[in-house]
Amino acid sequence: LFVRVLGSAAGGGFPQWNCGCANCSGLRAGRIAATARTQESVAVSADGDSWFLLNASPEIRQQIEGFAGLHPKSQRHTPIAGVILTSGDLDHCLGLLSLRESQSLVVYATERVRRGFAEDNGFYRTLERFPGQVTWRRLLLSEPLPLSDAKGQKSGLTLTPFSVPGKAPLHDSDRSDDPEHSVGLRIESEPGAVLAYLSGVAGPSSAVDALVRGADAVFFDGTFWASDELIALGIGTRSAEDMAHWRIGGAGGSLEYLRGLSARRRVFIHINNTNPMLRDDSAERKQVQAAGVEVGYDGMEFQL
Ligand SMILES: [Zn+2]
Ligand SMILES: [Zn+2]
């Protein structure tokens, strides 16, 4: 199972266009030891030839160009066999609208996420220019599904989506209690490698436990270090929990949870630009490293 991080930041990226926090302004001025990050997306492949994208970020074009594995191999071609959406948040699916150049796409999503994106959305017509431009494949909670490309060619990967604690996206918040709004993914390759992908987790749950159990690698929600991160900086009024993100630091934080897992690779992803662990020399980064956990970065690659 080949894994390549295309983007590791939360919505807004790092730096964020309208943010002058110490991290964003420090990065722009070259005053801090930190690296820019695009918005969260990861590519996975069983053979290194055809790839599935976990989420489609607004920076998808730049992310594809930045990774040779996703470049076309003929006049009109893409190694992207499919896109899997973990939620309907715009930072996770807006990139789909950028893949509109008459290319057949396969998109895996829950029915809730599909409807939030494709219904009552005039822009979506750009992906309906010819019959079969987008093939939606429905994710059913807790049901394993073999991943295949537009022609039905099997990939050697099986995906099981689990509902995880989260929230509805702003544009689809009328049924906010729908368990299909936010899923974590368990991806297994035929030789038996397991990747757990949980880029948005509001807190502990039995589904989260089931997702990470026995996984070789775990990607985990790294949005906020502290509950009051935005409040303390004076740039927000809502806590991490209000925004459906499990804080990393402190007792009961997700770092403590990840420390107890046996996975070989435990990687934070979907990292907000305010998070102090983005600084290579911060005390928070040292805590993460001491726990055997990694801070994800764009271009990170490994094989399971
Ligand atoms: Zn997000
Ligand atoms: Zn910032």
GROMACS .gro file of N, CA, C and O in nm, residues 98-174:
model
  308
   98SER      N    1  -1.265   2.133  -0.995
   98SER     CA    2  -1.147   2.166  -1.076
   98SER      C    3  -1.107   2.052  -1.169
   98SER      O    4  -1.019   2.069  -1.253
   99LEU      N    5  -1.171   1.935  -1.153
   99LEU     CA    6  -1.137   1.819  -1.238
   99LEU      C    7  -1.243   1.809  -1.348
   99LEU      O    8  -1.302   1.704  -1.371
  100ARG      N    9  -1.267   1.920  -1.418
  100ARG     CA   10  -1.383   1.927  -1.506
  100ARG      C   11  -1.348   1.914  -1.653
  100ARG      O   12  -1.435   1.929  -1.738
  101GLU      N   13  -1.222   1.885  -1.684
  101GLU     CA   14  -1.181   1.884  -1.824
  101GLU      C   15  -1.219   1.753  -1.894
  101GLU      O   16  -1.133   1.682  -1.946
  102SER      N   17  -1.348   1.724  -1.898
  102SER     CA   18  -1.401   1.610  -1.973
  102SER      C   19  -1.330   1.480  -1.943
  102SER      O   20  -1.290   1.405  -2.032
  103GLN      N   21  -1.311   1.455  -1.817
  103GLN     CA   22  -1.247   1.331  -1.772
  103GLN      C   23  -1.350   1.254  -1.689
  103GLN      O   24  -1.414   1.312  -1.602
  104SER      N   25  -1.365   1.124  -1.715
  104SER     CA   26  -1.455   1.045  -1.632
  104SER      C   27  -1.398   1.034  -1.491
  104SER      O   28  -1.279   1.009  -1.474
  105LEU      N   29  -1.485   1.053  -1.393
  105LEU     CA   30  -1.443   1.048  -1.253
  105LEU      C   31  -1.528   0.949  -1.177
  105LEU      O   32  -1.648   0.937  -1.203
  106VAL      N   33  -1.465   0.880  -1.082
  106VAL     CA   34  -1.540   0.797  -0.989
  106VAL      C   35  -1.527   0.862  -0.852
  106VAL      O   36  -1.417   0.893  -0.808
  107VAL      N   37  -1.641   0.886  -0.788
  107VAL     CA   38  -1.639   0.949  -0.656
  107VAL      C   39  -1.713   0.859  -0.558
  107VAL      O   40  -1.829   0.823  -0.579
  108TYR      N   41  -1.644   0.824  -0.452
  108TYR     CA   42  -1.702   0.746  -0.344
  108TYR      C   43  -1.744   0.840  -0.232
  108TYR      O   44  -1.662   0.918  -0.183
  109ALA      N   45  -1.872   0.832  -0.192
  109ALA     CA   46  -1.920   0.919  -0.084
  109ALA      C   47  -2.047   0.858  -0.027
  109ALA      O   48  -2.115   0.779  -0.093
  110THR      N   49  -2.081   0.900   0.095
  110THR     CA   50  -2.211   0.860   0.148
  110THR      C   51  -2.319   0.936   0.068
  110THR      O   52  -2.291   1.038   0.004
  111GLU      N   53  -2.441   0.885   0.073
  111GLU     CA   54  -2.551   0.950   0.002
  111GLU      C   55  -2.571   1.093   0.054
  111GLU      O   56  -2.599   1.185  -0.023
  112ARG      N   57  -2.553   1.114   0.183
  112ARG     CA   58  -2.567   1.248   0.242
  112ARG      C   59  -2.466   1.346   0.181
  112ARG      O   60  -2.500   1.458   0.144
  113VAL      N   61  -2.341   1.301   0.172
  113VAL     CA   62  -2.236   1.388   0.118
  113VAL      C   63  -2.259   1.411  -0.032
  113VAL      O   64  -2.245   1.522  -0.082
  114ARG      N   65  -2.301   1.307  -0.106
  114ARG     CA   66  -2.330   1.324  -0.249
  114ARG      C   67  -2.439   1.428  -0.270
  114ARG      O   68  -2.426   1.517  -0.354
  115ARG      N   69  -2.548   1.415  -0.194
  115ARG     CA   70  -2.659   1.510  -0.212
  115ARG      C   71  -2.617   1.652  -0.179
  115ARG      O   72  -2.652   1.747  -0.248
  116GLY      N   73  -2.539   1.668  -0.070
  116GLY     CA   74  -2.495   1.801  -0.031
  116GLY      C   75  -2.411   1.868  -0.139
  116GLY      O   76  -2.414   1.989  -0.157
  117PHE      N   77  -2.337   1.785  -0.215
  117PHE     CA   78  -2.249   1.840  -0.319
  117PHE      C   79  -2.319   1.855  -0.453
  117PHE      O   80  -2.302   1.955  -0.523
  118ALA      N   81  -2.399   1.755  -0.490
  118ALA     CA   82  -2.447   1.747  -0.629
  118ALA      C   83  -2.587   1.804  -0.649
  118ALA      O   84  -2.624   1.840  -0.760
  119GLU      N   85  -2.666   1.814  -0.541
  119GLU     CA   86  -2.803   1.862  -0.559
  119GLU      C   87  -2.813   2.011  -0.527
  119GLU      O   88  -2.744   2.062  -0.439
  120ASP      N   89  -2.898   2.080  -0.599
  120ASP     CA   90  -2.918   2.226  -0.582
  120ASP      C   91  -2.786   2.301  -0.594
  120ASP      O   92  -2.764   2.401  -0.526
  121ASN      N   93  -2.698   2.252  -0.678
  121ASN     CA   94  -2.567   2.316  -0.694
  121ASN      C   95  -2.544   2.340  -0.843
  121ASN      O   96  -2.510   2.248  -0.917
  122GLY      N   97  -2.566   2.464  -0.888
  122GLY     CA   98  -2.552   2.497  -1.031
  122GLY      C   99  -2.414   2.465  -1.084
  122GLY      O  100  -2.399   2.419  -1.198
  123PHE      N  101  -2.312   2.486  -1.003
  123PHE     CA  102  -2.175   2.460  -1.048
  123PHE      C  103  -2.154   2.311  -1.081
  123PHE      O  104  -2.067   2.276  -1.160
  124TYR      N  105  -2.233   2.225  -1.018
  124TYR     CA  106  -2.213   2.082  -1.039
  124TYR      C  107  -2.237   2.042  -1.185
  124TYR      O  108  -2.182   1.942  -1.231
  125ARG      N  109  -2.314   2.126  -1.260
  125ARG     CA  110  -2.340   2.091  -1.400
  125ARG      C  111  -2.213   2.082  -1.483
  125ARG      O  112  -2.209   2.017  -1.587
  126THR      N  113  -2.107   2.146  -1.436
  126THR     CA  114  -1.980   2.138  -1.509
  126THR      C  115  -1.925   1.995  -1.508
  126THR      O  116  -1.840   1.959  -1.590
  127LEU      N  117  -1.975   1.913  -1.414
  127LEU     CA  118  -1.933   1.772  -1.409
  127LEU      C  119  -2.040   1.680  -1.469
  127LEU      O  120  -2.035   1.559  -1.454
  128GLU      N  121  -2.137   1.742  -1.538
  128GLU     CA  122  -2.244   1.663  -1.604
  128GLU      C  123  -2.248   1.696  -1.752
  128GLU      O  124  -2.355   1.702  -1.812
  129ARG      N  125  -2.131   1.718  -1.810
  129ARG     CA  126  -2.128   1.759  -1.951
  129ARG      C  127  -2.152   1.644  -2.047
  129ARG      O  128  -2.189   1.663  -2.160
  130PHE      N  129  -2.124   1.522  -2.003
  130PHE     CA  130  -2.154   1.404  -2.086
  130PHE      C  131  -2.199   1.292  -1.994
  130PHE      O  132  -2.162   1.292  -1.875
  131PRO      N  133  -2.279   1.199  -2.049
  131PRO     CA  134  -2.329   1.092  -1.963
  131PRO      C  135  -2.213   1.013  -1.902
  131PRO      O  136  -2.117   0.980  -1.972
  132GLY      N  137  -2.221   0.988  -1.776
  132GLY     CA  138  -2.117   0.908  -1.711
  132GLY      C  139  -1.992   0.986  -1.676
  132GLY      O  140  -1.889   0.926  -1.642
  133GLN      N  141  -1.997   1.120  -1.684
  133GLN     CA  142  -1.876   1.196  -1.647
  133GLN      C  143  -1.837   1.167  -1.503
  133GLN      O  144  -1.720   1.143  -1.473
  134VAL      N  145  -1.935   1.168  -1.413
  134VAL     CA  146  -1.907   1.130  -1.275
  134VAL      C  147  -1.989   1.006  -1.239
  134VAL      O  148  -2.110   1.003  -1.258
  135THR      N  149  -1.921   0.904  -1.192
  135THR     CA  150  -1.988   0.787  -1.137
  135THR      C  151  -1.978   0.795  -0.986
  135THR      O  152  -1.868   0.792  -0.931
  136TRP      N  153  -2.092   0.811  -0.921
  136TRP     CA  154  -2.092   0.811  -0.774
  136TRP      C  155  -2.105   0.667  -0.726
  136TRP      O  156  -2.190   0.592  -0.775
  137ARG      N  157  -2.024   0.629  -0.633
  137ARG     CA  158  -2.039   0.497  -0.570
  137ARG      C  159  -2.067   0.522  -0.423
  137ARG      O  160  -1.992   0.594  -0.356
  138ARG      N  161  -2.175   0.462  -0.378
  138ARG     CA  162  -2.228   0.496  -0.247
  138ARG      C  163  -2.154   0.423  -0.135
  138ARG      O  164  -2.139   0.300  -0.139
  139LEU      N  165  -2.108   0.498  -0.038
  139LEU     CA  166  -2.050   0.440   0.081
  139LEU      C  167  -2.161   0.411   0.182
  139LEU      O  168  -2.236   0.501   0.218
  140LEU      N  169  -2.170   0.286   0.222
  140LEU     CA  170  -2.265   0.248   0.326
  140LEU      C  171  -2.187   0.228   0.455
  140LEU      O  172  -2.083   0.160   0.455
  141LEU      N  173  -2.234   0.286   0.561
  141LEU     CA  174  -2.161   0.283   0.688
  141LEU      C  175  -2.130   0.140   0.730
  141LEU      O  176  -2.217   0.053   0.728
  142SER      N  177  -2.005   0.119   0.765
  142SER     CA  178  -1.955  -0.009   0.817
  142SER      C  179  -1.956  -0.124   0.716
  142SER      O  180  -1.934  -0.239   0.754
  143GLU      N  181  -1.981  -0.093   0.587
  143GLU     CA  182  -1.980  -0.201   0.486
  143GLU      C  183  -1.857  -0.192   0.396
  143GLU      O  184  -1.835  -0.092   0.329
  144PRO      N  185  -1.778  -0.301   0.393
  144PRO     CA  186  -1.658  -0.302   0.309
  144PRO      C  187  -1.695  -0.295   0.160
  144PRO      O  188  -1.795  -0.353   0.117
  145LEU      N  189  -1.616  -0.221   0.083
  145LEU     CA  190  -1.642  -0.200  -0.059
  145LEU      C  191  -1.509  -0.207  -0.134
  145LEU      O  192  -1.417  -0.132  -0.100
  146PRO      N  193  -1.496  -0.298  -0.234
  146PRO     CA  194  -1.372  -0.300  -0.311
  146PRO      C  195  -1.365  -0.174  -0.398
  146PRO      O  196  -1.465  -0.137  -0.460
  147LEU      N  197  -1.249  -0.111  -0.402
  147LEU     CA  198  -1.233   0.011  -0.483
  147LEU      C  199  -1.196  -0.028  -0.626
  147LEU      O  200  -1.110  -0.113  -0.648
  148SER      N  201  -1.265   0.036  -0.722
  148SER     CA  202  -1.233   0.010  -0.862
  148SER      C  203  -1.243   0.140  -0.942
  148SER      O  204  -1.304   0.237  -0.897
  149ASP      N  205  -1.182   0.139  -1.061
  149ASP     CA  206  -1.180   0.261  -1.142
  149ASP      C  207  -1.308   0.275  -1.225
  149ASP      O  208  -1.402   0.196  -1.209
  150ALA      N  209  -1.311   0.372  -1.316
  150ALA     CA  210  -1.433   0.400  -1.393
  150ALA      C  211  -1.475   0.281  -1.478
  150ALA      O  212  -1.594   0.261  -1.505
  151LYS      N  213  -1.377   0.199  -1.520
  151LYS     CA  214  -1.409   0.082  -1.603
  151LYS      C  215  -1.442  -0.041  -1.519
  151LYS      O  216  -1.466  -0.149  -1.573
  152GLY      N  217  -1.438  -0.026  -1.389
  152GLY     CA  218  -1.468  -0.139  -1.301
  152GLY      C  219  -1.347  -0.224  -1.269
  152GLY      O  220  -1.358  -0.328  -1.204
  153GLN      N  221  -1.230  -0.180  -1.316
  153GLN     CA  222  -1.104  -0.253  -1.288
  153GLN      C  223  -1.074  -0.247  -1.139
  153GLN      O  224  -1.061  -0.140  -1.081
  154LYS      N  225  -1.060  -0.365  -1.077
  154LYS     CA  226  -1.034  -0.372  -0.933
  154LYS      C  227  -0.895  -0.317  -0.899
  154LYS      O  228  -0.799  -0.335  -0.974
  155SER      N  229  -0.887  -0.255  -0.783
  155SER     CA  230  -0.762  -0.189  -0.744
  155SER      C  231  -0.679  -0.273  -0.649
  155SER      O  232  -0.561  -0.244  -0.627
  156GLY      N  233  -0.738  -0.374  -0.588
  156GLY     CA  234  -0.667  -0.447  -0.482
  156GLY      C  235  -0.683  -0.381  -0.346
  156GLY      O  236  -0.622  -0.423  -0.249
  157LEU      N  237  -0.766  -0.277  -0.341
  157LEU     CA  238  -0.791  -0.208  -0.213
  157LEU      C  239  -0.938  -0.224  -0.174
  157LEU      O  240  -1.026  -0.219  -0.260
  158THR      N  241  -0.961  -0.242  -0.046
  158THR     CA  242  -1.098  -0.248   0.006
  158THR      C  243  -1.115  -0.137   0.109
  158THR      O  244  -1.027  -0.117   0.194
  159LEU      N  245  -1.228  -0.068   0.098
  159LEU     CA  246  -1.254   0.045   0.184
  159LEU      C  247  -1.373   0.015   0.275
  159LEU      O  248  -1.476  -0.033   0.228
  160THR      N  249  -1.359   0.044   0.403
  160THR     CA  250  -1.474   0.038   0.493
  160THR      C  251  -1.490   0.173   0.561
  160THR      O  252  -1.397   0.218   0.631
  161PRO      N  253  -1.603   0.241   0.539
  161PRO     CA  254  -1.626   0.370   0.604
  161PRO      C  255  -1.701   0.353   0.736
  161PRO      O  256  -1.794   0.274   0.744
  162PHE      N  257  -1.659   0.424   0.837
  162PHE     CA  258  -1.728   0.424   0.966
  162PHE      C  259  -1.772   0.567   0.997
  162PHE      O  260  -1.696   0.660   0.974
  163SER      N  261  -1.891   0.582   1.049
  163SER     CA  262  -1.934   0.714   1.093
  163SER      C  263  -1.853   0.753   1.216
  163SER      O  264  -1.840   0.676   1.310
  164VAL      N  265  -1.794   0.874   1.213
  164VAL     CA  266  -1.719   0.921   1.329
  164VAL      C  267  -1.781   1.052   1.378
  164VAL      O  268  -1.846   1.123   1.301
  165PRO      N  269  -1.760   1.085   1.506
  165PRO     CA  270  -1.816   1.210   1.558
  165PRO      C  271  -1.766   1.328   1.475
  165PRO      O  272  -1.645   1.341   1.451
  166GLY      N  273  -1.860   1.410   1.428
  166GLY     CA  274  -1.823   1.524   1.344
  166GLY      C  275  -1.938   1.621   1.338
  166GLY      O  276  -2.023   1.625   1.426
  167LYS      N  277  -1.940   1.700   1.231
  167LYS     CA  278  -2.052   1.793   1.217
  167LYS      C  279  -2.087   1.808   1.069
  167LYS      O  280  -2.011   1.768   0.982
  168ALA      N  281  -2.205   1.866   1.046
  168ALA     CA  282  -2.250   1.888   0.909
  168ALA      C  283  -2.177   2.009   0.850
  168ALA      O  284  -2.143   2.102   0.922
  169PRO      N  285  -2.155   2.007   0.717
  169PRO     CA  286  -2.097   2.127   0.655
  169PRO      C  287  -2.198   2.243   0.657
  169PRO      O  288  -2.319   2.219   0.666
  170LEU      N  289  -2.148   2.365   0.647
  170LEU     CA  290  -2.236   2.483   0.657
  170LEU      C  291  -2.349   2.479   0.555
  170LEU      O  292  -2.461   2.520   0.585
  171HIS      N  293  -2.323   2.429   0.433
  171HIS     CA  294  -2.423   2.434   0.327
  171HIS      C  295  -2.525   2.320   0.340
  171HIS      O  296  -2.619   2.314   0.261
  172ASP      N  297  -2.508   2.230   0.436
  172ASP     CA  298  -2.599   2.116   0.446
  172ASP      C  299  -2.625   2.085   0.594
  172ASP      O  300  -2.614   1.972   0.639
  173SER      N  301  -2.660   2.189   0.669
  173SER     CA  302  -2.669   2.171   0.814
  173SER      C  303  -2.811   2.145   0.863
  173SER      O  304  -2.833   2.134   0.983
  174ASP      N  305  -2.909   2.132   0.770
  174ASP     CA  306  -3.047   2.111   0.816
  174ASP      C  307  -3.066   1.975   0.883
  174ASP      O  308  -3.146   1.961   0.974
   0.00000   0.00000   0.00000
